[in-house]
XYZ file of C-alpha atoms in Angstrom:
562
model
C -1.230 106.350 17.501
C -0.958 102.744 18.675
C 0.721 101.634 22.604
C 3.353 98.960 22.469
C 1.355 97.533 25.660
C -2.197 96.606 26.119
C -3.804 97.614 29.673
C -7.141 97.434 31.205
C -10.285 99.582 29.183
C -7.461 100.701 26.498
C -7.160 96.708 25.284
C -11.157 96.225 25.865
C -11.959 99.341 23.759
C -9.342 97.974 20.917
C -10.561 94.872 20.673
C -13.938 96.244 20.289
C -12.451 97.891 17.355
C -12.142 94.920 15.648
C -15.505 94.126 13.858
C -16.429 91.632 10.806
C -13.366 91.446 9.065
C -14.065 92.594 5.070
C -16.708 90.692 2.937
C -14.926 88.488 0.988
C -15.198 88.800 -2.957
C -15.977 85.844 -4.346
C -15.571 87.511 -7.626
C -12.325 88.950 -6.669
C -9.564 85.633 -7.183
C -5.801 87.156 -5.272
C -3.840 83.925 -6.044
C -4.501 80.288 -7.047
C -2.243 77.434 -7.131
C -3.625 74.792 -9.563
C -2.805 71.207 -8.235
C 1.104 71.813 -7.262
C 3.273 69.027 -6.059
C 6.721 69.719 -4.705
C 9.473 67.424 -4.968
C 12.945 67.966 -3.138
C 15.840 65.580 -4.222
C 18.894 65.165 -1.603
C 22.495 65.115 -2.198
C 21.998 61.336 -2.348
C 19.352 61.184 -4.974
C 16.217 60.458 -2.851
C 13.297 62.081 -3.751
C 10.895 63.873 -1.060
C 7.242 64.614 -1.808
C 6.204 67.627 0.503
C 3.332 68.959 -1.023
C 1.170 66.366 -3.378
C -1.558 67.698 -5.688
C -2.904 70.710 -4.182
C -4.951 73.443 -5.196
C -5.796 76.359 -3.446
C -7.444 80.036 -4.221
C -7.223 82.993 -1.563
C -10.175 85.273 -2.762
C -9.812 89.223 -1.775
C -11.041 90.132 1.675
C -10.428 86.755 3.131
C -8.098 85.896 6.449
C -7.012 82.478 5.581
C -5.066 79.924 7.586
C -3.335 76.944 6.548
C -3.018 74.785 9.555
C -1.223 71.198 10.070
C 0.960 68.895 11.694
C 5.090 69.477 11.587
C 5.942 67.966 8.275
C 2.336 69.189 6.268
C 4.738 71.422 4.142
C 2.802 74.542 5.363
C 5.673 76.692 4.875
C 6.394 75.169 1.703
C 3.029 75.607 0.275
C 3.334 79.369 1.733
C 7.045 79.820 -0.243
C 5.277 78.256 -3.284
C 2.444 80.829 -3.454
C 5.026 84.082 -2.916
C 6.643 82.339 -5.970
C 9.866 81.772 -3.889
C 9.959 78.318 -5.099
C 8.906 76.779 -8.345
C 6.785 73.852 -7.676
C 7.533 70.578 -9.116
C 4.747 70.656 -11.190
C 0.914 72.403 -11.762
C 1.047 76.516 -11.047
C 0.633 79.220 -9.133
C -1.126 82.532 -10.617
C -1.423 85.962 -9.136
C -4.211 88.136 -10.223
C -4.902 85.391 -13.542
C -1.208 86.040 -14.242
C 0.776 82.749 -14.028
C 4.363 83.535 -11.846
C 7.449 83.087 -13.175
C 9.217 84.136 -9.957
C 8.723 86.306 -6.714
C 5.044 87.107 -6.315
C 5.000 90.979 -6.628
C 1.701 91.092 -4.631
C 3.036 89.480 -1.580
C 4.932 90.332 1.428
C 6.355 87.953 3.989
C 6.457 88.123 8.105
C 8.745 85.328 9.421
C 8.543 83.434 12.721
C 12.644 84.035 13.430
C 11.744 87.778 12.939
C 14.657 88.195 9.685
C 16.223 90.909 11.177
C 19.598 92.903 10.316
C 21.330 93.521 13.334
C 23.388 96.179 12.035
C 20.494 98.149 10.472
C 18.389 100.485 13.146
C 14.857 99.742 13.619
C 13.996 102.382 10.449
C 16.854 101.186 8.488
C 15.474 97.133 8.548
C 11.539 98.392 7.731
C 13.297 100.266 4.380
C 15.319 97.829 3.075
C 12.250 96.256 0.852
C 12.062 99.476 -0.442
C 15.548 99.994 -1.081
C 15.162 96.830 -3.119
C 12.387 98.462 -5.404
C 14.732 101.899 -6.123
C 12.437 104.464 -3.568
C 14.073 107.333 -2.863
C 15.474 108.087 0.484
C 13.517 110.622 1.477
C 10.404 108.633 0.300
C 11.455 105.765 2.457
C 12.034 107.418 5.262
C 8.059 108.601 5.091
C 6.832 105.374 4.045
C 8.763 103.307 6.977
C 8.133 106.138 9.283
C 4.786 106.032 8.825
C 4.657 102.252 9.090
C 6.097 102.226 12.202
C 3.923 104.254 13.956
C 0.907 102.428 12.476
C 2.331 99.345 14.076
C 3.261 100.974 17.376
C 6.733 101.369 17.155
C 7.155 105.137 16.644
C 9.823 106.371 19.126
C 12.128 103.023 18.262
C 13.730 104.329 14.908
C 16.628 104.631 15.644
C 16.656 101.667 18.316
C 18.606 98.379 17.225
C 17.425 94.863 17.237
C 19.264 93.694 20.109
C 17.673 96.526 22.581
C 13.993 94.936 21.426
C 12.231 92.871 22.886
C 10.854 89.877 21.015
C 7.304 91.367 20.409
C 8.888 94.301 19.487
C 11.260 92.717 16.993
C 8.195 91.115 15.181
C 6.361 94.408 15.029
C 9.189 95.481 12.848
C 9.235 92.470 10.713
C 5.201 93.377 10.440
C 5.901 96.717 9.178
C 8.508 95.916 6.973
C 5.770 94.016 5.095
C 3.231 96.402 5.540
C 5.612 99.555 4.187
C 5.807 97.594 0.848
C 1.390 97.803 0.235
C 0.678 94.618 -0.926
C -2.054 92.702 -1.732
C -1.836 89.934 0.629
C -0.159 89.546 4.185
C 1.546 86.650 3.984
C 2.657 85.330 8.039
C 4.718 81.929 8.644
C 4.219 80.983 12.298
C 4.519 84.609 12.976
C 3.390 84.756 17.006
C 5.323 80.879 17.742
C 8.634 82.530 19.233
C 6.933 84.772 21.116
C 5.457 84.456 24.772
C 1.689 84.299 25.582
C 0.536 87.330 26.419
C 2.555 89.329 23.524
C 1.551 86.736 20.857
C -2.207 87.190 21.719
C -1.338 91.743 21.807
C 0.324 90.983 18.329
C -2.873 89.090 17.204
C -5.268 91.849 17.607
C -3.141 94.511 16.425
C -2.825 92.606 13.307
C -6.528 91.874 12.804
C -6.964 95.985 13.881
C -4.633 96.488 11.366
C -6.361 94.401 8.855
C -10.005 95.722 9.610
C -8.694 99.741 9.331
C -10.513 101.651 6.151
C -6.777 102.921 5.535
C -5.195 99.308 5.325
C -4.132 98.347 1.829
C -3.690 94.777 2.331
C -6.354 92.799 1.110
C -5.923 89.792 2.339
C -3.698 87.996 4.458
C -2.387 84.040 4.809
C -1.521 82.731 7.961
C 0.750 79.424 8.541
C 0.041 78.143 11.930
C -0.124 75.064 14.215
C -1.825 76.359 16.877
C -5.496 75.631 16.446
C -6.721 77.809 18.838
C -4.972 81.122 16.786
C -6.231 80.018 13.292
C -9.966 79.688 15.132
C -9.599 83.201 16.488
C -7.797 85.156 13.504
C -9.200 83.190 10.467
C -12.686 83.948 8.071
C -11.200 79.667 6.522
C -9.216 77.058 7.924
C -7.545 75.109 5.224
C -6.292 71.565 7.035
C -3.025 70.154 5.427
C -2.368 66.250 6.302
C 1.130 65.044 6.434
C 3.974 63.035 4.257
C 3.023 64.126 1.668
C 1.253 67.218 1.980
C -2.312 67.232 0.933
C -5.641 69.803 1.282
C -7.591 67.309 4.157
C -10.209 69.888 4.651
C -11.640 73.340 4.588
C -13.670 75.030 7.401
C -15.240 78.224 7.671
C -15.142 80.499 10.853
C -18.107 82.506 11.134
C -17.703 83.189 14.572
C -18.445 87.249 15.324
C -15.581 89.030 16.080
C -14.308 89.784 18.253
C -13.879 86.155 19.124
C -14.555 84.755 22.175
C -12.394 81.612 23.764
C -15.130 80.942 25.940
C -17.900 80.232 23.418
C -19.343 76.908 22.986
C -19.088 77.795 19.455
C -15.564 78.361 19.736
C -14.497 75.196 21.415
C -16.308 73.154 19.274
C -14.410 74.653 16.169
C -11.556 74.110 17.895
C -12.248 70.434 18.766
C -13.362 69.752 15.217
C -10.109 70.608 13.835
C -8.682 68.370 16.779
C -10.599 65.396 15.136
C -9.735 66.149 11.692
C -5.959 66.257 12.384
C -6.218 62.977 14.486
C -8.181 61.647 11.364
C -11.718 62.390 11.685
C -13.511 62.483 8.640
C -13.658 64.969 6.392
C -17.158 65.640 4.277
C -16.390 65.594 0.033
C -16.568 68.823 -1.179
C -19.783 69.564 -2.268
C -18.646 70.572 -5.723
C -17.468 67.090 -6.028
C -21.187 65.872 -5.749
C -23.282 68.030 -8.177
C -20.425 69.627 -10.325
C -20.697 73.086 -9.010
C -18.122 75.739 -9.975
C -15.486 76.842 -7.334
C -16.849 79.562 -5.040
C -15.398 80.573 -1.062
C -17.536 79.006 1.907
C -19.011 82.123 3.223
C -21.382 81.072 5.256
C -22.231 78.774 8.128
C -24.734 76.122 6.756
C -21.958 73.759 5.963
C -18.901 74.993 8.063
C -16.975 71.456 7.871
C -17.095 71.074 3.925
C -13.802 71.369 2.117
C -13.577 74.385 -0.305
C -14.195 73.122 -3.765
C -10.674 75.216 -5.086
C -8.785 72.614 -2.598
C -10.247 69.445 -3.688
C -8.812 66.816 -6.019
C -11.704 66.675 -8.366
C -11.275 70.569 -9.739
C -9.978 71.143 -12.904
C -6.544 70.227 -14.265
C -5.079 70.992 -17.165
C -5.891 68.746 -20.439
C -2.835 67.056 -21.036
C -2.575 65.733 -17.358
C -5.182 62.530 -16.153
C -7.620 63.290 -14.023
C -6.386 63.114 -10.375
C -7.607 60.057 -8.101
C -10.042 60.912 -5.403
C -8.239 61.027 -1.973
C -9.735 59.680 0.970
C -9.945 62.438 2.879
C -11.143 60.891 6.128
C -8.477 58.727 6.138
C -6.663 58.645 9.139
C -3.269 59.679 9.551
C -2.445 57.566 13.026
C -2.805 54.005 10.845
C 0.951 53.782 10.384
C 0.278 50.373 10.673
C -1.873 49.849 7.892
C 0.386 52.503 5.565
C 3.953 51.889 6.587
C 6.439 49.507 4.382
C 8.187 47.098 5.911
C 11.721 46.503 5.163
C 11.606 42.991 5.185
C 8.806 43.725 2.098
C 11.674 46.057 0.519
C 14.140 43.431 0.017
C 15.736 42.833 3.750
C 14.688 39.594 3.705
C 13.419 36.469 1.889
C 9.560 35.764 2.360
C 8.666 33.847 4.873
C 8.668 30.254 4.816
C 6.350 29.244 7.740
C 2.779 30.195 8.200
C 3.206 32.752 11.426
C 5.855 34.539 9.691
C 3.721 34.950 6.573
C 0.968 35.996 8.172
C 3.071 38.549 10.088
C 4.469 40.140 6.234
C 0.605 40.151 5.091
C 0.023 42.793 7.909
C 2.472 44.997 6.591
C 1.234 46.948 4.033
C 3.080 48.358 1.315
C 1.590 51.903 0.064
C 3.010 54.612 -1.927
C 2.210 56.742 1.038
C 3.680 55.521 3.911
C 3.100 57.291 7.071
C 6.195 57.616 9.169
C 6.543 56.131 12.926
C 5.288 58.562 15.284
C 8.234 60.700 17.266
C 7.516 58.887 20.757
C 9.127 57.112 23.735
C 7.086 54.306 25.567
C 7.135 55.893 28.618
C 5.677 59.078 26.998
C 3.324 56.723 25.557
C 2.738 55.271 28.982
C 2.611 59.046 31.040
C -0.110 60.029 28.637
C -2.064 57.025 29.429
C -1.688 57.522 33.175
C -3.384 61.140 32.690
C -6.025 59.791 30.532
C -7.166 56.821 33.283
C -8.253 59.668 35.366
C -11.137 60.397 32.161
C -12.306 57.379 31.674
C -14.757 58.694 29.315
C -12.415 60.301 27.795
C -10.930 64.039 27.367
C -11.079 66.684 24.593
C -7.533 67.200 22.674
C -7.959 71.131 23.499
C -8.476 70.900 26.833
C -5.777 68.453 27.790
C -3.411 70.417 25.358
C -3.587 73.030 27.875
C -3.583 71.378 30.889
C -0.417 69.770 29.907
C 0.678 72.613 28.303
C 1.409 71.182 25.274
C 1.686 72.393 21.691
C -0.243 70.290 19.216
C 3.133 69.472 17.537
C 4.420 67.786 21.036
C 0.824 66.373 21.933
C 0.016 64.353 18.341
C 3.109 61.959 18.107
C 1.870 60.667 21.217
C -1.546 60.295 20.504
C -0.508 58.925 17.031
C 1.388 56.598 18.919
C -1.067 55.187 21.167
C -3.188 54.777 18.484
C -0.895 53.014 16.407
C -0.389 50.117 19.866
C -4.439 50.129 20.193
C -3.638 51.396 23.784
C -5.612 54.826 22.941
C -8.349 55.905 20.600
C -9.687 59.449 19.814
C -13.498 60.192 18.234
C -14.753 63.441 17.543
C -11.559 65.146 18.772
C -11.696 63.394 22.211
C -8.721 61.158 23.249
C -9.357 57.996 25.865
C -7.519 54.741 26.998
C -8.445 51.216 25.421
C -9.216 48.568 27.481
C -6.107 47.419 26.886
C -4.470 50.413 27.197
C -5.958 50.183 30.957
C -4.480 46.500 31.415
C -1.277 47.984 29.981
C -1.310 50.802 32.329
C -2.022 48.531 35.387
C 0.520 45.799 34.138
C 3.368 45.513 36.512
C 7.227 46.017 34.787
C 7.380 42.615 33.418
C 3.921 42.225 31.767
C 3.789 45.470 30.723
C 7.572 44.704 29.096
C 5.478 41.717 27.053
C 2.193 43.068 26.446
C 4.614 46.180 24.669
C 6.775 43.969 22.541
C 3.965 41.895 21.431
C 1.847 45.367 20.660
C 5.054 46.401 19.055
C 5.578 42.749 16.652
C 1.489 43.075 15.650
C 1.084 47.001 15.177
C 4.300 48.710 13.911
C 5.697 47.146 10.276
C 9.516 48.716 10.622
C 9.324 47.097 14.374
C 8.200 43.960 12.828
C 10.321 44.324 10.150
C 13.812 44.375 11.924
C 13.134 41.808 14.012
C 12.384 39.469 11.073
C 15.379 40.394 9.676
C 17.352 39.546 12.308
C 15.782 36.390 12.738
C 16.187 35.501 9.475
C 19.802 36.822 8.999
C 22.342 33.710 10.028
C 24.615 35.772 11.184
C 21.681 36.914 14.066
C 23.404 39.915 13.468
C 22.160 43.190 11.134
C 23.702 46.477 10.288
C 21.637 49.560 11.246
C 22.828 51.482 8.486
C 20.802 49.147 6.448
C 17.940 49.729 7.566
C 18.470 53.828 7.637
C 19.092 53.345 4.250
C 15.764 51.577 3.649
C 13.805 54.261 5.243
C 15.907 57.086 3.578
C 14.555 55.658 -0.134
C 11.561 56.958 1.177
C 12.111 60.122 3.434
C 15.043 62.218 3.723
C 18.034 61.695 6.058
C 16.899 63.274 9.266
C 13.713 61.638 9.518
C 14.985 58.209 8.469
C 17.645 57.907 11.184
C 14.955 59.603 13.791
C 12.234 56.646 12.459
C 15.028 54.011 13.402
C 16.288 55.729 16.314
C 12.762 55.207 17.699
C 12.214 51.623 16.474
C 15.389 50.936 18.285
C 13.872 52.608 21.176
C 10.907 50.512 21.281
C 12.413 47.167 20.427
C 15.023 47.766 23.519
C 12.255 48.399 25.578
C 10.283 45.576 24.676
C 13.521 43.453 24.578
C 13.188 42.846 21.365
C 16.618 43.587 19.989
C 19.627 45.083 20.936
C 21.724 48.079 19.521
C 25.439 48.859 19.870
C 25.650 52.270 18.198
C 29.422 52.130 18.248
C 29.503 49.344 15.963
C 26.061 50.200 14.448
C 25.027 46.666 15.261
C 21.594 44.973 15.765
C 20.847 41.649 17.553
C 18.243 40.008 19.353
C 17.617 40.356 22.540
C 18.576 37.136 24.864
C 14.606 37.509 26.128
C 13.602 37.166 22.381
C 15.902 34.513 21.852
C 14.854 32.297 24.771
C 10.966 32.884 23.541
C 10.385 34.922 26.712
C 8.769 37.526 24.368
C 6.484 35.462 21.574
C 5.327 33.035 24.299
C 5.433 35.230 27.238
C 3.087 35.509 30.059
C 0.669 37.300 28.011
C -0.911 36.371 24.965
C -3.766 37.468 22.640
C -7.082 35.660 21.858
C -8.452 36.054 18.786
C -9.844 39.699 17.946
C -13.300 39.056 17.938
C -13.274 36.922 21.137
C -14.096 39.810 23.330
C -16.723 41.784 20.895
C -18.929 38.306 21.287
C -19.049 38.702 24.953
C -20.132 42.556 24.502
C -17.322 43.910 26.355
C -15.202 45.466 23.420
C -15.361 48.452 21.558
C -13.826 49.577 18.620
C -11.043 51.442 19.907
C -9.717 48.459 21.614
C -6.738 46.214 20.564
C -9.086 43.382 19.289
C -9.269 40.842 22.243
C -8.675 40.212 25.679
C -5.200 40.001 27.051
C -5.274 36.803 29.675
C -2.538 35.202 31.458
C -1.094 31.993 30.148
């Protein structure tokens, strides 16, 4: 019989327990999803792709998590595989069956714990099999016994509310295990809970998993956490964002149990750092000599995508062959993916040469990345802790020393990378050389040196104040340009996109906003020139690389005073 609480030898001589998870059977296919895209249409008519082209096999014995940003359509892609939702197009098949609804092999843990506050503790772990016509009196063994496997024996009769959180997700965990299924599957299971019980809940769940008597065999975790996914996983499956895509696939081979401490460990971790930030990713190896799909088991090539994920395996006759993605391909270029509005019908083209070269930058792409959630001075704090590592700092480690989750730490970092003001190789983040001259700026130039970063680097920033330039009015309604961005994403994210343009024109006086009226204008600064002929100015981007002082994380030239 389990103990809610882990102390001293008891927790060493558990985790002991939990040796080399079960051999995986390559011969043994759970579920596969065969190139699904998801769509979602809003009440307005605009069309959302969450999840584009991807294809995906969990193999028996496997622990398998699917990690990415906010916005990678994890969840989605989990809800898709339980056959919860029918995907757009391609399928999902359980046991070479295709679904046609709720995957009978599955069972679900959620991260808000899905709870019935009326129902006792015994009462919420039955009500899956109440679903399926058990008997009472077989329920009540079958929950019975699944609470005490889970450590929860003595709480029957308990009720949500007199649970703590840990405990509450112990019930949700054997509410899915009293049902026997094949696979286990958890979304963002341990998020709402604190430290210390998340990592308790962790092992017991790998204990679980490892026991002769479990039935599960296997089990699919959605996480952003890199750290958990490195500790609990046998594969790493990396989603990129907007749409949803398979970046990578990495296997863990790390003897359990794991240790946070091991080299090996932290450079796993850091790995999946770079990949996220937009390292590259290797082509699947299938993808080079035409090998049949088969699960990474081993270590010899740890960073290469499983061939099930890629774009080049099969698809069904009547479709065309899917394009080859660039998987390396790095998801902090907003600038080089984003549409501009002023290229979506805003404005007329350009007439004079600056302005024309200005819409060239802007690149139009059926992909456009969104503008990273962030605030200048965020932008600017993060800088001020990376100009005490000049040589730069891993993501991991300044994750936790700023106690960050990856979800708040990567809009920044996208951010900075976006302005040119920060760069990050090999999952290690450090300041430009003009993200130094920024940092050291006082108000004024730093106020310039932003707004022109902003004009150069960010299309939608670019775009607005085009538009307003070019409207004769020197007036523009915001709503227009929500409406713009909302062709392309849904509602929420469209007005959060121009809520932070408007954020970072202000702040480079740029442009103005009067949100009562839903107005834009340009700023008096702009207007007077103080901003496109201000004290700073840019020489030409290779001017610096000829004198050997650039690198290739820096803006493209030196910054010099007027």
């Amino acid at each position: 019989m389990t103990t809610m609480h882990d102390h001293g030898a008891d927790a060493t001589s558990r985790r002991d327990s939990i040796r080399s998870i079960r051999a995986v059977s390559p011969d043994k296919v759970l579920l596969e999803a065969d190139h699904v895209t998801q769509n979602f249409t809003s009440d307005k008519g605009t069309v959302l792709t969450v999840l584009d082209d991807v294809s995906f096999t969990l193999y028996e014995g496997e622990v398998v998590a699917i990690l990415g940003r906010s916005g990678a359509g994890k969840s989605t892609l989990l809800r898709v595989l339980a056959g919860l939702v029918e995907p757009t197009s391609g399928s999902v098949s359980y046991r070479s069956t295709r679904l046609n609804g709720p995957n009978p092999g599955v069972s679900f843990v959620f991260q808000t714990f899905a709870l019935m506050p009326w129902l006792t503790v015994q009462a919420n772990v039955e009500l899956g099999l109440q679903a399926r016509g058990v008997s009472r009196r077989d329920r009540a063994k079958l929950a019975l016994a699944a609470i005490d496997s889970i450590g929860l024996d003595g709480f029957e009769g308990a009720y949500p509310k007199e649970l703590s959180g840990g405990m509450r997700q112990r019930v949700g965990i054997a509410r899915a295990l009293v049902l026997h299924p094949d696979a286990l599957f958890m979304d963002e299971p341990f998020s709402a809970l604190d430290v210390l019980t998340a990592e308790n809940l962790r092992q017991e769940v790998l204990r679980l998993f490892s026991s002769a008597d479990c039935d599960i065999k296997s089990m699919l975790i959605v996480t952003h956490n890199i750290e958990e996914a490195v500790q609990m996983a046998d594969r790493i499956v990396v989603l990129s964002s907007n749409p949803g895509r398979a970046a990578a696939s990495i296997t863990v081979d790390l003897p359990r149990p794991r240790d946070r401490h091991d080299p090996r460990f932290d450079e796993t971790v850091n790995r999946l750092y770079s990949i996220l930030t937009g390292g590259p990713a290797e082509p699947p190896e299938h993808a080079k000599n035409g090998d049949e799909k088969s699960p990474a088991t081993t270590s010899e090539q740890p960073d290469k995508p499983q061939p099930d994920e890629q774009q080049g395996a099969k698809k069904p006759a009547t479709q065309q062959p899917p394009q080859r993605r660039d998987l390396g391909r790095s998801p902090t270029t907003v600038s080089q993916t984003a549409t501009s509005a002023s290229e979506s019908g805003t404005t007329a083209p350009a007439s004079d040469a600056t302005a024309s070269t200005t819409q060239r930058r802007a690149t139009t792409a059926s992909t456009a990345a969104p503008l990273p959630d962030a605030t200048p001075a965020g932008i600017s704090g993060l800088l001020d802790v990376l100009m005490d590592h000049p040589q730069g700092v891993s993501l991991a480690d300044l994750a936790s020393d700023l106690s960050f989750e990856v979800d708040d730490l990567f809009p920044l970092v996208d951010a900075g990378a976006l302005l040119g003001v920060m760069e990050v190789h090999g999952g290690r983040l450090r300041a430009t050389n003009l993200g130094m001259r920024w940092c050291e700026a006082d108000i004024l130039t730093s106020k310039q040196m932003f707004a022109r970063m902003a004009i150069d680097k960010v299309p939608l920033v670019r775009s607005i104040d085009t538009a307003l330039r070019k409207s004769r009015s020197g007036r523009l309604h915001g709503e227009l340009i929500v409406d713009l961005l909302r062709a392309r994403y849904g509602d929420a994210d469209a007005r959060r996109q121009f809520a932070t343009a408007v954020g970072w024109g202000r702040y480079g006086e740029l442009f103005d906003y009067d949100a009562d009226d839903d107005i834009l204008t340009l700023d008096d600064a702009n207007l007077d020139g103080q901003v496109a002929d201000g004290e700073w100015s840019f020489d030409d981007e290779n001017a610096e690389d000829a004198e050997g002082g650039n690198d290739s994380g820096d803006y493209g030239g030196t910054a010099q005073r007027g």
